[in-house]
Coordinates of N, CA and C in Angstrom, one line a residue:
M21 N 1.9 -2.5 40.0 CA 2.0 -1.4 39.0 C 1.4 -0.1 39.4
D22 N 0.4 -0.1 40.4 CA -0.2 1.1 40.7 C 0.7 2.2 41.2
E23 N 1.7 1.8 42.0 CA 2.7 2.8 42.5 C 3.6 3.3 41.4
I24 N 3.8 2.6 40.3 CA 4.6 3.1 39.2 C 3.9 4.2 38.5
F25 N 2.5 4.1 38.3 CA 1.8 5.1 37.7 C 2.1 6.5 38.3
S26 N 2.2 6.5 39.6 CA 2.4 7.8 40.3 C 3.9 8.1 40.6
E27 N 4.8 7.3 40.0 CA 6.2 7.5 40.2 C 6.7 8.7 39.4
R28 N 7.2 9.7 40.0 CA 7.6 10.9 39.3 C 8.9 10.7 38.5
P29 N 9.1 11.5 37.5 CA 10.3 11.3 36.7 C 11.6 11.4 37.5
S30 N 12.6 10.7 37.0 CA 13.9 10.9 37.7 C 14.4 12.3 37.4
A31 N 15.4 12.7 38.1 CA 16.0 14.0 38.0 C 16.4 14.3 36.6
S32 N 17.1 13.3 36.0 CA 17.6 13.5 34.6 C 16.5 13.6 33.6
A33 N 15.5 12.7 33.8 CA 14.3 12.7 32.9 C 13.5 14.0 33.0
A34 N 13.4 14.5 34.2 CA 12.7 15.8 34.4 C 13.5 16.9 33.8
A35 N 14.8 16.9 33.9 CA 15.6 18.0 33.3 C 15.5 17.9 31.8
L36 N 15.5 16.7 31.2 CA 15.3 16.6 29.7 C 14.0 17.1 29.3
A37 N 12.9 16.7 30.0 CA 11.6 17.2 29.7 C 11.5 18.7 29.7
G38 N 12.2 19.3 30.7 CA 12.2 20.8 30.8 C 12.9 21.4 29.7
Q39 N 14.1 20.8 29.3 CA 14.8 21.3 28.1 C 14.0 21.3 26.8
R40 N 13.2 20.3 26.7 CA 12.4 20.1 25.5 C 11.1 20.7 25.5
G41 N 10.7 21.4 26.7 CA 9.5 22.0 26.8 C 8.3 21.1 26.7
L42 N 8.4 20.0 27.4 CA 7.3 19.0 27.3 C 6.1 19.2 28.3
G43 N 6.2 20.2 29.1 CA 5.1 20.6 29.9 C 5.0 19.7 31.2
D44 N 3.8 19.6 31.8 CA 3.6 18.9 33.0 C 3.7 17.4 32.9
W45 N 4.2 16.8 33.9 CA 4.2 15.3 33.9 C 2.8 14.8 34.2
V46 N 2.4 13.7 33.5 CA 1.0 13.2 33.6 C 1.0 11.9 34.3
Q47 N 1.8 10.9 33.8 CA 1.8 9.6 34.3 C 3.0 8.8 33.9
T48 N 3.3 7.7 34.6 CA 4.5 6.9 34.3 C 4.1 5.5 34.0
F49 N 4.7 4.9 33.0 CA 4.4 3.5 32.7 C 5.7 2.7 32.7
A50 N 5.5 1.4 32.9 CA 6.7 0.4 32.9 C 6.2 -0.9 32.2
S51 N 7.2 -1.8 32.1 CA 6.9 -3.1 31.6 C 6.5 -4.0 32.8
K52 N 6.1 -5.3 32.6 CA 5.9 -6.2 33.7 C 7.1 -6.3 34.5
Q53 N 6.9 -6.5 35.8 CA 8.0 -6.4 36.8 C 8.5 -7.8 37.3
G54 N 7.9 -8.9 36.7 CA 8.4 -10.2 37.1 C 9.8 -10.5 36.7
W55 N 10.3 -11.7 37.2 CA 11.7 -12.0 36.9 C 11.9 -12.3 35.4
M56 N 10.9 -12.7 34.7 CA 11.0 -12.9 33.2 C 11.2 -11.6 32.5
Y57 N 10.9 -10.5 33.1 CA 11.0 -9.2 32.4 C 12.1 -8.3 33.1
R58 N 13.0 -9.0 33.8 CA 14.0 -8.2 34.5 C 14.9 -7.4 33.6
K59 N 15.0 -7.8 32.3 CA 15.8 -7.0 31.3 C 15.2 -5.6 31.2
W60 N 13.8 -5.5 31.4 CA 13.1 -4.2 31.1 C 12.7 -3.5 32.5
R61 N 13.1 -4.1 33.6 CA 12.5 -3.7 34.9 C 12.8 -2.2 35.2
G62 N 13.9 -1.7 34.8 CA 14.3 -0.3 35.1 C 13.9 0.7 34.0
W63 N 13.2 0.2 33.0 CA 12.8 1.2 31.9 C 11.5 1.9 32.4
R64 N 11.4 3.2 32.0 CA 10.2 4.0 32.4 C 9.8 4.8 31.1
L65 N 8.5 5.0 31.0 CA 7.9 5.9 30.0 C 7.2 7.0 30.8
Y66 N 7.7 8.2 30.7 CA 7.2 9.4 31.4 C 6.3 10.2 30.5
V67 N 5.0 10.2 30.6 CA 4.2 10.9 29.7 C 3.9 12.3 30.3
H68 N 4.1 13.3 29.4 CA 3.9 14.7 29.8 C 2.8 15.3 28.9
T69 N 2.3 16.5 29.2 CA 1.3 17.1 28.4 C 1.8 17.4 27.0
G70 N 3.1 17.7 26.8 CA 3.6 18.0 25.5 C 4.5 17.0 24.9
G71 N 4.6 15.8 25.4 CA 5.5 14.8 24.8 C 5.8 13.7 25.8
L72 N 6.8 13.0 25.6 CA 7.2 11.9 26.5 C 8.7 11.7 26.6
V73 N 9.1 11.1 27.7 CA 10.5 10.8 27.9 C 10.6 9.3 28.1
V74 N 11.5 8.6 27.5 CA 11.8 7.2 27.7 C 13.2 7.1 28.3
S75 N 13.3 6.3 29.4 CA 14.6 6.2 30.1 C 14.8 4.7 30.5
S76 N 16.1 4.3 30.6 CA 16.4 3.0 31.1 C 17.4 3.0 32.2
F77 N 17.6 1.8 32.8 CA 18.5 1.7 33.9 C 20.0 1.9 33.5
D78 N 20.3 1.7 32.2 CA 21.6 1.7 31.7 C 22.0 3.1 31.1
G79 N 21.2 4.1 31.3 CA 21.5 5.4 30.9 C 20.9 5.9 29.6
F80 N 20.2 5.0 28.9 CA 19.5 5.5 27.7 C 18.4 6.5 28.1
E81 N 18.3 7.5 27.4 CA 17.2 8.5 27.6 C 16.9 9.3 26.4
A82 N 15.7 9.4 26.0 CA 15.3 10.1 24.8 C 13.9 10.8 25.1
A83 N 13.8 12.0 24.5 CA 12.6 12.8 24.6 C 11.9 13.0 23.2
Y84 N 10.6 13.0 23.2 CA 9.8 13.2 22.0 C 8.7 14.2 22.2
D85 N 8.7 15.2 21.5 CA 7.7 16.2 21.7 C 6.6 16.1 20.5
W86 N 5.4 16.5 20.8 CA 4.3 16.3 19.8 C 4.6 17.1 18.5
P87 N 5.1 18.3 18.5 CA 5.2 19.0 17.3 C 6.2 18.4 16.3
T88 N 7.2 17.6 16.7 CA 8.2 17.2 15.7 C 8.3 15.7 15.6
T89 N 7.6 14.9 16.4 CA 7.7 13.5 16.4 C 6.9 12.8 15.3
R90 N 7.4 11.8 14.7 CA 6.6 10.9 13.8 C 6.5 9.6 14.5
A91 N 5.3 9.0 14.5 CA 5.0 7.7 15.2 C 4.3 6.7 14.2
L92 N 4.8 5.5 14.3 CA 4.1 4.4 13.6 C 3.5 3.5 14.7
R93 N 2.3 3.0 14.4 CA 1.7 2.0 15.3 C 1.5 0.7 14.6
Y94 N 2.1 -0.4 15.1 CA 2.0 -1.7 14.5 C 1.2 -2.6 15.4
Y95 N -0.1 -2.9 15.1 CA -1.0 -3.8 15.8 C -1.1 -5.1 15.1
R96 N -1.0 -6.2 15.8 CA -1.2 -7.5 15.1 C -2.0 -8.4 16.1
R97 N -3.0 -9.1 15.6 CA -3.7 -10.0 16.4 C -3.6 -11.4 15.9
V98 N -3.6 -12.4 16.8 CA -3.5 -13.8 16.4 C -4.7 -14.5 17.1
N99 N -5.6 -15.1 16.4 CA -6.8 -15.7 16.9 C -7.5 -14.8 17.9
G100 N -7.6 -13.5 17.5 CA -8.3 -12.5 18.2 C -7.6 -11.9 19.4
A101 N -6.4 -12.4 19.7 CA -5.6 -11.9 20.8 C -4.6 -10.9 20.3
L102 N -4.4 -9.8 20.9 CA -3.4 -8.8 20.5 C -2.0 -9.2 21.0
V103 N -1.1 -9.5 20.0 CA 0.2 -9.9 20.3 C 1.2 -8.9 20.0
N104 N 0.9 -7.9 19.2 CA 1.8 -6.8 18.9 C 1.1 -5.5 19.1
A105 N 1.6 -4.6 19.9 CA 1.1 -3.2 20.0 C 2.4 -2.3 20.1
R106 N 3.1 -2.4 19.0 CA 4.5 -1.8 19.0 C 4.4 -0.4 18.3
Y107 N 5.0 0.6 19.0 CA 5.1 2.0 18.5 C 6.5 2.3 18.2
T108 N 6.7 2.9 17.0 CA 8.0 3.4 16.6 C 8.0 4.9 16.6
L109 N 8.8 5.5 17.5 CA 8.9 6.9 17.6 C 10.1 7.4 16.8
I110 N 9.9 8.3 15.8 CA 11.0 8.7 15.0 C 11.3 10.2 15.2
A111 N 12.5 10.5 15.6 CA 12.9 11.9 15.9 C 13.3 12.5 14.6
P112 N 13.4 13.9 14.5 CA 13.8 14.6 13.3 C 15.1 14.1 12.8
S113 N 16.0 13.7 13.7 CA 17.3 13.2 13.3 C 17.3 11.9 12.6
G114 N 16.2 11.2 12.6 CA 16.1 9.9 12.0 C 16.3 8.7 13.0
H115 N 16.7 9.0 14.2 CA 16.8 8.0 15.2 C 15.4 7.5 15.6
A116 N 15.2 6.2 15.7 CA 13.9 5.7 16.0 C 14.0 4.8 17.2
L117 N 12.9 4.7 18.0 CA 12.8 3.9 19.2 C 11.5 3.1 19.1
N118 N 11.6 1.8 19.2 CA 10.5 0.9 19.3 C 10.1 0.6 20.8
I119 N 8.8 0.9 21.1 CA 8.4 0.6 22.5 C 7.0 0.0 22.4
G120 N 6.6 -0.7 23.5 CA 5.3 -1.4 23.6 C 5.5 -2.9 23.4
P121 N 4.4 -3.7 23.7 CA 4.5 -5.1 23.6 C 4.7 -5.6 22.2
G122 N 5.3 -6.7 22.0 CA 5.5 -7.3 20.7 C 6.8 -6.9 20.0
S123 N 6.8 -7.0 18.7 CA 8.0 -6.6 18.0 C 7.7 -6.1 16.6
R124 N 8.6 -5.4 16.1 CA 8.4 -4.9 14.7 C 9.8 -4.7 14.1
G125 N 10.0 -5.2 12.9 CA 11.2 -5.0 12.1 C 11.0 -4.1 10.9
F126 N 12.1 -3.6 10.3 CA 12.0 -2.8 9.1 C 13.0 -3.3 8.1
L127 N 12.5 -3.4 6.9 CA 13.4 -3.7 5.8 C 14.2 -2.4 5.5
Q128 N 15.4 -2.6 4.8 CA 16.2 -1.4 4.5 C 15.5 -0.4 3.7
R129 N 14.7 -0.9 2.7 CA 13.9 0.1 1.9 C 12.9 0.9 2.7
Q130 N 12.3 0.2 3.7 CA 11.4 0.9 4.5 C 12.1 2.0 5.4
K131 N 13.2 1.6 5.9 CA 14.0 2.6 6.6 C 14.3 3.9 5.8
E132 N 14.7 3.6 4.5 CA 15.1 4.7 3.6 C 13.8 5.5 3.3
Q133 N 12.7 4.9 3.1 CA 11.5 5.7 2.8 C 11.1 6.5 4.0
L134 N 11.3 6.0 5.2 CA 10.8 6.7 6.4 C 11.9 7.6 7.0
G135 N 13.1 7.6 6.4 CA 14.2 8.4 6.9 C 14.7 8.0 8.2
I136 N 14.7 6.7 8.5 CA 15.2 6.1 9.7 C 16.7 5.7 9.6
T137 N 17.5 6.3 10.4 CA 18.9 6.0 10.4 C 19.4 4.9 11.4
E138 N 18.6 4.8 12.5 CA 19.0 3.9 13.5 C 17.7 3.5 14.3
V139 N 17.6 2.2 14.7 CA 16.5 1.8 15.5 C 16.9 1.2 16.8
V140 N 16.4 1.7 17.9 CA 16.7 1.1 19.3 C 15.4 0.4 19.7
H141 N 15.6 -0.9 20.2 CA 14.5 -1.7 20.6 C 14.3 -1.5 22.1
G142 N 13.3 -0.8 22.4 CA 13.0 -0.4 23.8 C 12.0 -1.4 24.5
A143 N 11.6 -1.0 25.7 CA 10.8 -1.8 26.6 C 9.4 -2.1 26.0
P144 N 8.8 -3.2 26.4 CA 7.4 -3.5 26.1 C 6.5 -2.9 27.1
F145 N 6.4 -1.6 27.1 CA 5.6 -0.9 28.1 C 4.2 -1.4 28.1
L146 N 3.6 -1.6 29.3 CA 2.2 -2.0 29.4 C 1.2 -0.9 29.1
Y147 N 0.0 -1.3 28.8 CA -1.1 -0.4 28.6 C -0.9 0.6 27.4
P148 N -0.5 0.0 26.3 CA -0.3 0.8 25.1 C -1.6 1.5 24.6
G149 N -2.7 0.9 24.9 CA -4.0 1.6 24.6 C -4.2 2.9 25.3
D150 N -3.5 3.1 26.4 CA -3.6 4.4 27.2 C -2.6 5.4 26.6
W151 N -1.3 5.0 26.8 CA -0.3 6.0 26.4 C -0.1 6.1 24.9
G152 N -0.5 5.1 24.1 CA -0.4 5.1 22.7 C -1.4 6.1 22.1
D153 N -2.6 5.9 22.5 CA -3.7 6.8 22.0 C -3.4 8.3 22.4
Y154 N -2.9 8.5 23.6 CA -2.6 9.8 24.1 C -1.5 10.4 23.2
L155 N -0.5 9.6 22.9 CA 0.6 10.0 22.0 C 0.1 10.4 20.6
L156 N -0.8 9.6 20.0 CA -1.3 9.9 18.6 C -2.1 11.2 18.6
R157 N -3.0 11.3 19.7 CA -3.8 12.5 19.7 C -3.0 13.7 19.9
G158 N -2.0 13.6 20.8 CA -1.1 14.8 21.0 C -0.4 15.2 19.7
I159 N 0.1 14.3 18.9 CA 0.8 14.6 17.7 C -0.2 15.3 16.7
T160 N -1.4 14.7 16.6 CA -2.4 15.3 15.7 C -2.8 16.7 16.1
R161 N -3.0 16.9 17.4 CA -3.4 18.2 17.9 C -2.3 19.2 17.6
A162 N -1.1 18.8 17.8 CA 0.0 19.8 17.6 C 0.4 20.1 16.2
Q163 N 0.3 19.1 15.3 CA 0.8 19.2 14.0 C -0.2 19.5 12.9
L164 N -1.5 19.1 13.1 CA -2.5 19.3 12.0 C -2.6 20.7 11.5
P165 N -2.7 21.7 12.4 CA -2.8 23.1 11.9 C -1.7 23.5 11.0
G166 N -0.5 23.2 11.4 CA 0.7 23.5 10.6 C 0.7 22.8 9.2
V167 N 0.4 21.5 9.2 CA 0.4 20.8 8.0 C -0.7 21.3 7.0
L168 N -1.9 21.7 7.5 CA -2.9 22.3 6.7 C -2.4 23.6 6.1
S169 N -1.7 24.4 6.9 CA -1.2 25.7 6.4 C -0.1 25.5 5.3
R170 N 0.8 24.5 5.5 CA 1.8 24.3 4.5 C 1.2 23.8 3.2
I171 N 0.2 22.9 3.3 CA -0.5 22.4 2.1 C -1.2 23.6 1.4
A172 N -1.8 24.5 2.1 CA -2.5 25.6 1.5 C -1.6 26.5 0.8
R173 N -0.3 26.6 1.3 CA 0.7 27.4 0.6 C 1.3 26.7 -0.6
G174 N 0.9 25.5 -0.9 CA 1.4 24.8 -2.1 C 2.4 23.7 -1.8
E175 N 2.7 23.4 -0.6 CA 3.7 22.4 -0.3 C 3.0 21.0 -0.4
A176 N 3.9 20.0 -0.6 CA 3.4 18.6 -0.6 C 4.0 17.9 0.6
M177 N 3.2 17.1 1.3 CA 3.5 16.5 2.6 C 3.5 15.0 2.4
G178 N 4.6 14.4 2.8 CA 4.8 12.9 2.6 C 4.3 12.2 3.9
F179 N 3.6 11.1 3.7 CA 3.2 10.2 4.8 C 3.5 8.8 4.4
G180 N 4.8 8.4 4.4 CA 5.2 7.1 4.0 C 4.8 6.8 2.6
P181 N 3.9 5.9 2.3 CA 3.5 5.6 0.9 C 2.7 6.7 0.2
F182 N 2.2 7.6 0.9 CA 1.3 8.6 0.4 C 1.9 10.0 0.4
T183 N 1.5 10.8 -0.6 CA 1.9 12.2 -0.6 C 0.6 13.1 -0.8
A184 N 0.4 14.1 0.0 CA -0.7 14.9 0.0 C -0.3 16.3 -0.4
D185 N -1.1 17.0 -1.3 CA -0.9 18.4 -1.5 C -2.3 19.0 -1.7
R186 N -2.4 20.3 -2.0 CA -3.7 20.9 -2.1 C -4.6 20.4 -3.2
H187 N -4.0 19.7 -4.2 CA -4.8 19.2 -5.3 C -5.3 17.8 -5.0
G188 N -4.6 17.0 -4.3 CA -5.1 15.6 -4.1 C -4.1 14.8 -3.4
L189 N -4.2 13.5 -3.6 CA -3.4 12.4 -3.0 C -2.8 11.5 -4.0
R190 N -1.6 11.1 -3.8 CA -1.0 10.1 -4.7 C -0.2 9.1 -3.9
D191 N -0.1 7.9 -4.5 CA 0.6 6.8 -3.8 C 1.8 6.3 -4.5
G192 N 2.3 7.1 -5.5 CA 3.5 6.7 -6.2 C 3.1 6.1 -7.6
K193 N 2.0 5.5 -7.7 CA 1.5 5.0 -9.0 C 0.3 5.7 -9.5
R194 N -0.6 6.0 -8.6 CA -1.9 6.7 -9.0 C -2.1 7.9 -8.1
S195 N -2.9 8.8 -8.7 CA -3.2 10.0 -7.9 C -4.7 10.3 -8.1
V196 N -5.3 11.0 -7.1 CA -6.7 11.3 -7.2 C -6.9 12.7 -6.6
A197 N -7.8 13.5 -7.2 CA -8.1 14.8 -6.6 C -8.9 14.6 -5.4
W198 N -8.9 15.5 -4.5 CA -9.6 15.4 -3.2 C -11.1 15.3 -3.5
S199 N -11.6 16.0 -4.6 CA -13.0 16.0 -4.9 C -13.4 14.6 -5.5
G200 N -12.4 13.8 -5.9 CA -12.7 12.5 -6.4 C -12.8 11.4 -5.4
I201 N -12.5 11.7 -4.1 CA -12.6 10.7 -3.0 C -13.9 10.8 -2.4
G202 N -14.6 9.7 -2.5 CA -16.0 9.6 -1.9 C -15.9 9.2 -0.4
E203 N -15.0 8.3 -0.1 CA -15.0 7.8 1.3 C -13.6 7.3 1.7
V204 N -13.2 7.7 2.9 CA -11.9 7.2 3.4 C -12.3 6.0 4.4
R205 N -11.8 4.8 4.1 CA -12.2 3.7 5.0 C -11.0 3.1 5.7
T206 N -11.2 2.7 6.9 CA -10.2 1.9 7.6 C -10.8 0.6 8.0
Y207 N -10.1 -0.5 7.8 CA -10.6 -1.8 8.1 C -9.4 -2.8 8.1
D208 N -9.4 -3.7 9.1 CA -8.4 -4.7 9.2 C -7.0 -4.2 9.1
G209 N -6.8 -3.0 9.8 CA -5.5 -2.4 9.9 C -5.0 -1.7 8.6
R210 N -5.9 -1.4 7.7 CA -5.5 -0.8 6.4 C -6.4 0.4 6.2
V211 N -6.0 1.3 5.3 CA -6.8 2.4 4.9 C -6.9 2.4 3.4
S212 N -8.1 2.7 2.9 CA -8.4 2.7 1.5 C -9.2 4.0 1.2
F213 N -9.1 4.4 -0.1 CA -9.8 5.6 -0.5 C -10.7 5.2 -1.7
D214 N -12.0 5.3 -1.5 CA -12.9 4.9 -2.6 C -13.3 6.2 -3.3
G215 N -13.4 6.0 -4.7 CA -13.9 7.0 -5.5 C -15.5 7.0 -5.4
H216 N -16.1 8.0 -6.1 CA -17.6 8.0 -6.0 C -18.2 6.8 -6.7
D217 N -17.4 6.1 -7.5 CA -17.9 4.9 -8.1 C -17.7 3.7 -7.3
K218 N -17.2 3.9 -6.0 CA -16.9 2.8 -5.1 C -15.7 2.0 -5.4
R219 N -14.9 2.4 -6.4 CA -13.7 1.7 -6.7 C -12.5 2.4 -6.0
L220 N -11.4 1.7 -5.8 CA -10.3 2.3 -5.2 C -9.7 3.4 -6.0
A221 N -9.6 4.6 -5.4 CA -9.1 5.7 -6.1 C -7.5 5.7 -6.2
V222 N -6.9 5.3 -5.1 CA -5.5 5.1 -5.0 C -5.3 3.8 -4.2
G223 N -4.1 3.3 -4.1 CA -3.9 2.0 -3.4 C -4.2 2.0 -2.0
S224 N -4.6 0.8 -1.5 CA -4.9 0.6 -0.1 C -3.5 0.2 0.6
R225 N -3.3 0.7 1.8 CA -2.0 0.5 2.5 C -2.2 0.2 4.0
P226 N -1.3 -0.5 4.6 CA -1.4 -0.8 6.0 C -1.2 0.5 6.8
L227 N -2.1 0.8 7.8 CA -1.9 1.9 8.6 C -0.6 1.9 9.4
A228 N 0.0 0.7 9.6 CA 1.2 0.6 10.3 C 2.4 1.1 9.5
D229 N 2.2 1.3 8.2 CA 3.3 1.9 7.4 C 3.2 3.4 7.2
I230 N 2.2 4.0 7.8 CA 2.0 5.4 7.6 C 2.4 6.2 8.9
P231 N 3.4 7.0 8.8 CA 3.8 7.8 10.0 C 2.7 8.8 10.4
N232 N 2.4 8.9 11.7 CA 1.4 9.7 12.1 C 0.0 9.5 11.4
A233 N -0.3 8.2 11.4 CA -1.5 7.8 10.7 C -2.8 8.5 11.1
D234 N -2.9 8.8 12.4 CA -4.1 9.5 12.9 C -4.1 10.9 12.3
L235 N -2.9 11.6 12.3 CA -2.8 12.9 11.7 C -3.2 12.8 10.2
F236 N -2.7 11.8 9.5 CA -2.9 11.7 8.1 C -4.4 11.5 7.8
L237 N -5.1 10.7 8.6 CA -6.5 10.5 8.4 C -7.3 11.7 8.6
N238 N -7.0 12.5 9.7 CA -7.7 13.7 9.9 C -7.4 14.7 8.8
L239 N -6.2 14.7 8.3 CA -5.9 15.6 7.2 C -6.7 15.3 6.0
C240 N -6.8 14.0 5.6 CA -7.6 13.6 4.5 C -9.0 14.0 4.6
H241 N -9.6 13.8 5.8 CA -11.0 14.2 6.0 C -11.2 15.7 5.8
E242 N -10.2 16.5 6.3 CA -10.3 17.9 6.2 C -10.3 18.4 4.7
L243 N -9.4 17.8 3.9 CA -9.1 18.2 2.6 C -10.2 17.7 1.6
K244 N -10.7 16.5 1.8 CA -11.7 16.0 0.9 C -13.0 16.7 1.0
G245 N -13.3 17.3 2.2 CA -14.5 18.1 2.4 C -15.7 17.2 2.7

């Protein structure tokens, strides 16, 4: 695998990255290369400073930039072992790509809520803790200032089951003012919002169902003060 990390993008992937303004290439990732993984052997994940490109041997190619991409992260452990580390990248068009070890499916109502029109099941790229964290941090860094500005202007921003505006947070059934949130807690793959009385202020939800969950959590911390 070491030689794959330094494998430069293909000509077409480099051209696509240039068209989308993804900046400098950083590193390349692949799936396991044994015969059991021959289906994914030609897939590559090219990480850039401003986004990433995913390509396959059969001509599939897609680019995702930090300013416009929504990402879902689905982690699942069985007996302490990580069996799913699946990321879903959603383009503004609604086209979604699943990458990373494991699997993740969506119910039709979930697709509608997330604005997903099509899902491509991509390669189980190795080392999701490296490229996945880099992806989430890149999205947060690129999008948080703009989201804060839009909310300050009076817009409401949706994050899957939650909607945030300058007044507070709501989950479809309940709402709470930012001043009413005492603590934002994440545990066992979920996020909850406790009021100052230590009771849930709005519903607890799986982080895996919140697009750009890292961005959402940073936004909540900024707004609740």
